[in-house]
Tab-separated table of C-alpha atoms in Angstrom:
chain	number	residue	atom	x	y	z
J	30	MET	CA	79.893	-129.315	83.103
J	31	ASN	CA	83.544	-129.789	83.964
J	32	THR	CA	83.724	-132.415	86.725
J	33	ARG	CA	87.495	-132.431	87.196
J	34	ALA	CA	89.091	-131.756	90.573
J	35	ALA	CA	89.331	-128.022	91.258
J	36	HIS	CA	93.112	-127.855	90.827
J	37	GLN	CA	92.913	-129.573	87.424
J	38	ALA	CA	89.822	-127.965	85.904
J	39	ALA	CA	91.405	-125.000	84.110
J	40	PRO	CA	92.757	-126.635	80.891
J	41	LEU	CA	89.453	-128.317	80.052
J	42	SER	CA	87.411	-125.209	80.849
J	43	GLU	CA	89.711	-123.067	78.719
J	44	ALA	CA	89.381	-125.492	75.803
J	45	VAL	CA	85.581	-125.187	75.979
J	46	ARG	CA	85.720	-121.380	76.078
J	47	THR	CA	88.151	-121.292	73.155
J	48	ARG	CA	85.461	-122.990	71.085
J	49	GLY	CA	82.902	-120.395	72.121
J	50	GLY	CA	81.179	-122.584	74.696
J	51	GLN	CA	80.188	-121.899	78.276
J	52	VAL	CA	81.385	-124.122	81.085
J	53	LYS	CA	80.282	-124.700	84.650
J	54	GLU	CA	82.931	-126.125	86.953
J	55	ILE	CA	81.496	-128.534	89.520
J	56	PRO	CA	84.366	-130.666	90.864
J	57	LEU	CA	83.122	-134.127	91.764
J	58	ILE	CA	86.379	-135.490	93.163
J	59	ARG	CA	89.282	-134.323	95.266
J	60	ILE	CA	92.720	-135.798	95.761
J	61	ALA	CA	93.678	-136.998	99.245
J	62	PRO	CA	97.468	-137.609	99.373
J	63	GLU	CA	98.932	-140.359	101.538
J	64	GLU	CA	100.034	-138.869	104.864
J	65	ARG	CA	101.649	-141.818	106.661
J	66	ARG	CA	105.392	-141.251	106.806
J	67	GLU	CA	106.296	-144.939	106.762
J	68	VAL	CA	104.352	-145.428	103.521
J	69	LYS	CA	105.960	-142.397	101.903
J	70	ALA	CA	109.440	-143.436	103.038
J	71	ARG	CA	108.994	-146.878	101.451
J	72	ALA	CA	107.718	-145.271	98.261
J	73	PHE	CA	110.734	-142.968	98.069
J	74	GLN	CA	113.113	-145.899	98.453
J	75	ALA	CA	111.177	-147.824	95.802
J	76	PHE	CA	111.611	-144.917	93.397
J	77	LEU	CA	115.357	-144.826	94.018
J	78	ASN	CA	115.664	-148.577	93.405
J	79	ALA	CA	113.624	-148.665	90.185
J	80	ASP	CA	114.870	-148.632	86.597
J	81	TRP	CA	111.569	-147.299	85.256
J	82	ALA	CA	108.992	-144.814	86.549
J	83	VAL	CA	105.547	-145.465	85.087
J	84	PHE	CA	102.764	-142.890	85.301
J	85	THR	CA	99.116	-143.509	84.454
J	86	SER	CA	97.688	-140.114	85.461
J	87	ALA	CA	98.640	-136.502	86.047
J	88	ASN	CA	97.805	-136.974	89.723
J	89	SER	CA	100.365	-139.765	90.049
J	90	ILE	CA	103.011	-137.358	88.747
J	91	ASP	CA	102.012	-134.597	91.163
J	92	VAL	CA	102.169	-136.831	94.230
J	93	THR	CA	105.471	-138.361	93.103
J	94	VAL	CA	107.041	-134.939	92.608
J	95	ASP	CA	105.793	-133.882	96.056
J	96	LEU	CA	107.269	-137.065	97.531
J	97	LEU	CA	110.670	-136.546	95.911
J	98	ARG	CA	110.838	-132.919	96.994
J	99	GLU	CA	109.939	-133.882	100.552
J	100	TYR	CA	112.606	-136.583	100.847
J	101	SER	CA	115.435	-135.167	98.730
J	102	ASP	CA	117.170	-131.864	98.056
J	103	LYS	CA	118.234	-133.010	94.591
J	104	SER	CA	116.584	-131.651	91.463
J	105	LEU	CA	114.035	-133.745	89.596
J	106	LYS	CA	116.433	-134.141	86.677
J	107	GLU	CA	119.069	-135.527	89.038
J	108	LEU	CA	116.606	-137.927	90.655
J	109	PHE	CA	115.314	-139.184	87.301
J	110	ALA	CA	118.797	-139.474	85.780
J	111	GLY	CA	119.463	-143.043	84.682
J	112	LYS	CA	115.786	-143.986	84.801
J	113	LYS	CA	113.389	-144.412	81.926
J	114	THR	CA	109.920	-142.930	82.151
J	115	ALA	CA	106.632	-144.122	80.675
J	116	ALA	CA	103.358	-142.202	80.378
J	117	VAL	CA	99.932	-143.642	79.615
J	118	GLY	CA	98.807	-140.786	77.362
J	119	GLU	CA	99.388	-137.355	75.901
J	120	LYS	CA	98.035	-135.503	78.937
J	121	THR	CA	100.344	-137.418	81.264
J	122	LYS	CA	103.268	-136.841	78.907
J	123	LYS	CA	102.643	-133.083	78.937
J	124	LYS	CA	102.435	-133.119	82.721
J	125	LEU	CA	105.912	-134.659	82.855
J	126	GLU	CA	107.201	-132.053	80.420
J	127	GLY	CA	105.866	-129.349	82.727
J	128	PHE	CA	108.380	-130.562	85.309
J	129	GLY	CA	111.195	-130.694	82.757
J	130	LEU	CA	110.948	-134.480	82.349
J	131	VAL	CA	110.608	-136.571	79.197
J	132	ALA	CA	108.471	-139.653	78.581
J	133	ASP	CA	110.596	-142.358	76.961
J	134	LEU	CA	107.567	-144.518	76.242
J	135	LEU	CA	104.047	-143.561	75.136
J	136	PRO	CA	101.460	-145.999	73.721
J	137	ASP	CA	99.485	-145.190	70.574
J	138	THR	CA	96.312	-146.174	72.422
J	139	PHE	CA	96.097	-144.350	75.726
J	140	ASP	CA	95.296	-147.089	78.227
J	141	ALA	CA	97.054	-149.323	80.744
J	142	GLU	CA	96.731	-152.444	78.597
J	143	HIS	CA	98.721	-151.005	75.700
J	144	LEU	CA	101.209	-149.357	78.043
J	145	ALA	CA	101.885	-152.697	79.742
J	146	SER	CA	102.511	-154.392	76.386
J	147	LEU	CA	104.976	-151.690	75.356
J	148	LEU	CA	106.820	-151.924	78.656
J	149	VAL	CA	107.202	-155.689	78.446
J	150	ASN	CA	108.671	-155.363	74.950
J	151	ASP	CA	110.986	-152.471	75.826
J	152	MET	CA	112.340	-153.519	79.220
J	153	SER	CA	115.535	-155.453	79.753
J	154	SER	CA	115.642	-158.596	81.853
J	155	GLY	CA	115.773	-157.925	85.584
J	156	GLN	CA	114.650	-154.296	85.403
J	157	THR	CA	112.166	-152.965	87.955
J	158	VAL	CA	109.231	-150.551	87.687
J	159	PHE	CA	108.173	-147.839	90.131
J	160	TYR	CA	104.407	-147.494	89.797
J	161	PRO	CA	102.757	-144.708	91.851
J	162	LYS	CA	98.978	-145.026	91.879
J	163	SER	CA	95.750	-144.215	93.655
J	164	LYS	CA	93.986	-146.582	96.010
J	165	GLN	CA	91.208	-146.785	93.407
J	166	ALA	CA	93.473	-147.711	90.487
J	167	ARG	CA	92.732	-150.742	88.337
J	168	THR	CA	95.138	-153.642	88.714
J	169	VAL	CA	95.523	-154.365	84.993
J	170	LEU	CA	98.938	-152.708	84.547
J	171	GLN	CA	100.485	-154.309	87.607
J	172	ASP	CA	98.903	-157.685	86.836
J	173	ARG	CA	100.187	-157.787	83.260
J	174	LEU	CA	103.690	-156.730	84.199
J	175	THR	CA	103.836	-159.240	87.044
J	176	LYS	CA	102.598	-161.989	84.722
J	177	ALA	CA	105.481	-161.114	82.390
J	178	GLN	CA	107.837	-161.550	85.384
J	179	VAL	CA	108.537	-157.836	85.717
J	180	LYS	CA	109.147	-156.686	89.287
J	181	VAL	CA	106.690	-153.892	90.085
J	182	LEU	CA	107.328	-151.558	93.023
J	183	ALA	CA	103.791	-150.232	93.439
J	184	ALA	CA	103.080	-147.340	95.802
J	185	GLU	CA	99.585	-146.164	96.738
J	186	LEU	CA	100.294	-142.472	97.228
J	187	TYR	CA	96.832	-140.939	97.080
J	188	ASP	CA	93.122	-141.563	97.133
J	189	THR	CA	90.394	-140.067	94.955
J	190	VAL	CA	87.295	-139.264	97.001
J	191	PRO	CA	83.903	-137.654	96.230
J	192	GLU	CA	83.729	-133.882	96.652
J	193	GLN	CA	80.723	-133.701	98.963
J	194	ARG	CA	80.633	-129.899	98.841
J	195	SER	CA	79.492	-130.083	95.207
J	196	GLU	CA	76.408	-132.202	95.871
J	197	ASN	CA	73.849	-129.369	95.971
J	198	ALA	CA	75.270	-127.559	92.942
J	199	LEU	CA	75.298	-130.796	90.949
J	200	GLU	CA	71.704	-131.670	91.813
J	201	ARG	CA	70.460	-128.178	90.978
J	202	SER	CA	72.288	-128.047	87.645
J	203	LEU	CA	70.864	-131.387	86.530
J	204	LEU	CA	67.296	-130.715	87.650
J	205	HIS	CA	67.166	-127.242	86.089
J	206	ARG	CA	68.858	-128.367	82.865
J	207	GLU	CA	71.554	-125.755	83.245
J	208	ILE	CA	74.006	-127.872	81.248
J	209	ASP	CA	74.019	-129.715	77.925
J	210	ALA	CA	76.886	-132.127	78.571
J	211	VAL	CA	78.652	-133.629	81.572
J	212	MET	CA	82.353	-134.239	80.893
J	213	PHE	CA	84.240	-136.994	82.706
J	214	ALA	CA	88.028	-137.348	82.729
J	215	SER	CA	88.278	-140.337	85.079
J	216	PRO	CA	86.291	-143.322	86.371
J	217	SER	CA	86.414	-141.766	89.844
J	218	ALA	CA	84.464	-138.755	88.585
J	219	VAL	CA	81.840	-141.084	87.118
J	220	HIS	CA	81.434	-142.973	90.393
J	221	SER	CA	81.180	-139.716	92.340
J	222	PHE	CA	78.577	-138.382	89.900
J	223	TYR	CA	76.284	-141.321	90.549
J	224	ARG	CA	76.928	-141.179	94.262
J	225	LEU	CA	76.219	-137.447	94.601
J	226	SER	CA	73.243	-137.085	92.222
J	227	SER	CA	69.698	-138.425	92.464
J	228	VAL	CA	67.929	-140.686	89.969
J	229	LYS	CA	65.387	-137.920	89.371
J	230	ALA	CA	68.053	-135.328	88.572
J	231	ARG	CA	69.907	-137.637	86.191
J	232	ALA	CA	66.706	-138.575	84.367
J	233	ARG	CA	65.851	-134.906	83.936
J	234	PHE	CA	69.286	-134.147	82.495
J	235	GLU	CA	69.267	-137.167	80.174
J	236	GLU	CA	66.070	-135.971	78.465
J	237	ARG	CA	68.231	-133.530	76.490
J	238	GLY	CA	71.841	-133.792	77.620
J	239	CYS	CA	74.683	-136.219	77.031
J	240	TYR	CA	77.745	-137.522	78.813
J	241	ALA	CA	81.256	-137.219	77.377
J	242	VAL	CA	84.410	-139.155	78.269
J	243	ILE	CA	88.112	-138.684	77.717
J	244	GLY	CA	89.239	-142.313	77.864
J	245	PRO	CA	88.153	-145.935	77.377
J	246	VAL	CA	88.312	-146.797	81.078
J	247	THR	CA	86.078	-143.834	81.894
J	248	LEU	CA	83.681	-144.965	79.168
J	249	GLU	CA	83.603	-148.455	80.668
J	250	ALA	CA	82.805	-147.020	84.109
J	251	LEU	CA	79.943	-144.948	82.695
J	252	ARG	CA	78.450	-147.912	80.867
J	253	THR	CA	78.340	-149.972	84.073
J	254	TYR	CA	75.658	-147.566	85.323
J	255	GLY	CA	73.539	-148.144	82.228
J	256	ALA	CA	74.162	-144.737	80.663
J	257	THR	CA	73.411	-144.604	76.931
J	258	ALA	CA	73.492	-140.908	76.003
J	259	ILE	CA	77.270	-140.916	75.605
J	260	ALA	CA	79.385	-138.919	73.167
J	261	VAL	CA	82.347	-141.208	72.476
J	262	PRO	CA	85.386	-139.545	70.865
J	263	ASP	CA	87.392	-141.018	68.007
J	264	LYS	CA	90.552	-139.972	69.863
J	265	TYR	CA	90.773	-139.868	73.629
J	266	THR	CA	91.999	-136.311	74.140
J	267	ILE	CA	90.343	-133.102	75.334
J	268	GLU	CA	89.876	-131.962	71.739
J	269	GLY	CA	88.496	-135.355	70.759
J	270	MET	CA	86.000	-135.245	73.611
J	271	LEU	CA	84.835	-131.746	72.664
J	272	ASP	CA	84.474	-132.818	69.028
J	273	SER	CA	82.270	-135.719	70.111
J	274	ILE	CA	80.006	-133.366	72.077
J	275	SER	CA	79.550	-131.006	69.127
J	276	GLN	CA	78.743	-133.955	66.843
J	277	TYR	CA	76.403	-135.741	69.248
J	278	LYS	CA	72.833	-136.245	68.007
J	279	PRO	CA	70.258	-136.663	70.818
J	280	ASP	CA	67.915	-138.691	68.606
J	281	SER	CA	70.603	-141.184	67.612
J	282	ASP	CA	70.076	-144.811	68.618
J	283	THR	CA	73.805	-145.373	69.032
J	284	GLU	CA	76.660	-143.616	70.748
J	285	MET	CA	78.949	-141.413	68.706
J	286	GLY	CA	81.948	-143.434	67.624
J	287	ALA	CA	80.416	-146.736	68.735
J	288	GLU	CA	80.824	-148.322	65.316
J	289	LYS	CA	84.375	-147.135	64.748
């Protein structure tokens, strides 16, 4: 099961099909962009004033591009000229490249903690960071940069909310064991899964199925609900997640990759 938002589901579904698998798309989240003009106007000015633009998700890039196109007639290359750009992971880096932009900084480990450490080491004194994020975003990146006396111009430009229209399809798929693995690409998808599904349906699925995650923060979110049937990848990419699913052993007492 591909739980990504409808507009982002295609790459993951295609990767599954390329491997000969079948995929059911049941989006558990949707993106709700910020609509208040005063908030967007402040965010646009913050972008213009910043030395760095830091992106921790593909969604943060999409909403930033929409913001810039709404408030300026200049091209993206012109608007980003003179700024450095940081991406939290390979997927975010490729999203930037899709808009003709380049990530100047990319951590070896794809999470906010390692990205913050790289930024602190790479930034010059007095530089500022534009940080577009969701209302559900963790505070770790902003907290670590602020602690290092980096000025962060944070802008909450969107919210990630449960996709209520998927509730019936999700419940039916779990109860009838129509799927072997549920794939999560964000903590928000995990939270929506537990909000939209029943205990009975999850228990039925977990008799044979497993959960799969694409990042450490998503794994952490899943573990908070007590889930144990988790296929943990060695590398947090789409391919790594799919590898972990194919290698998962239902009778194992430990999660795949847990000892690595």
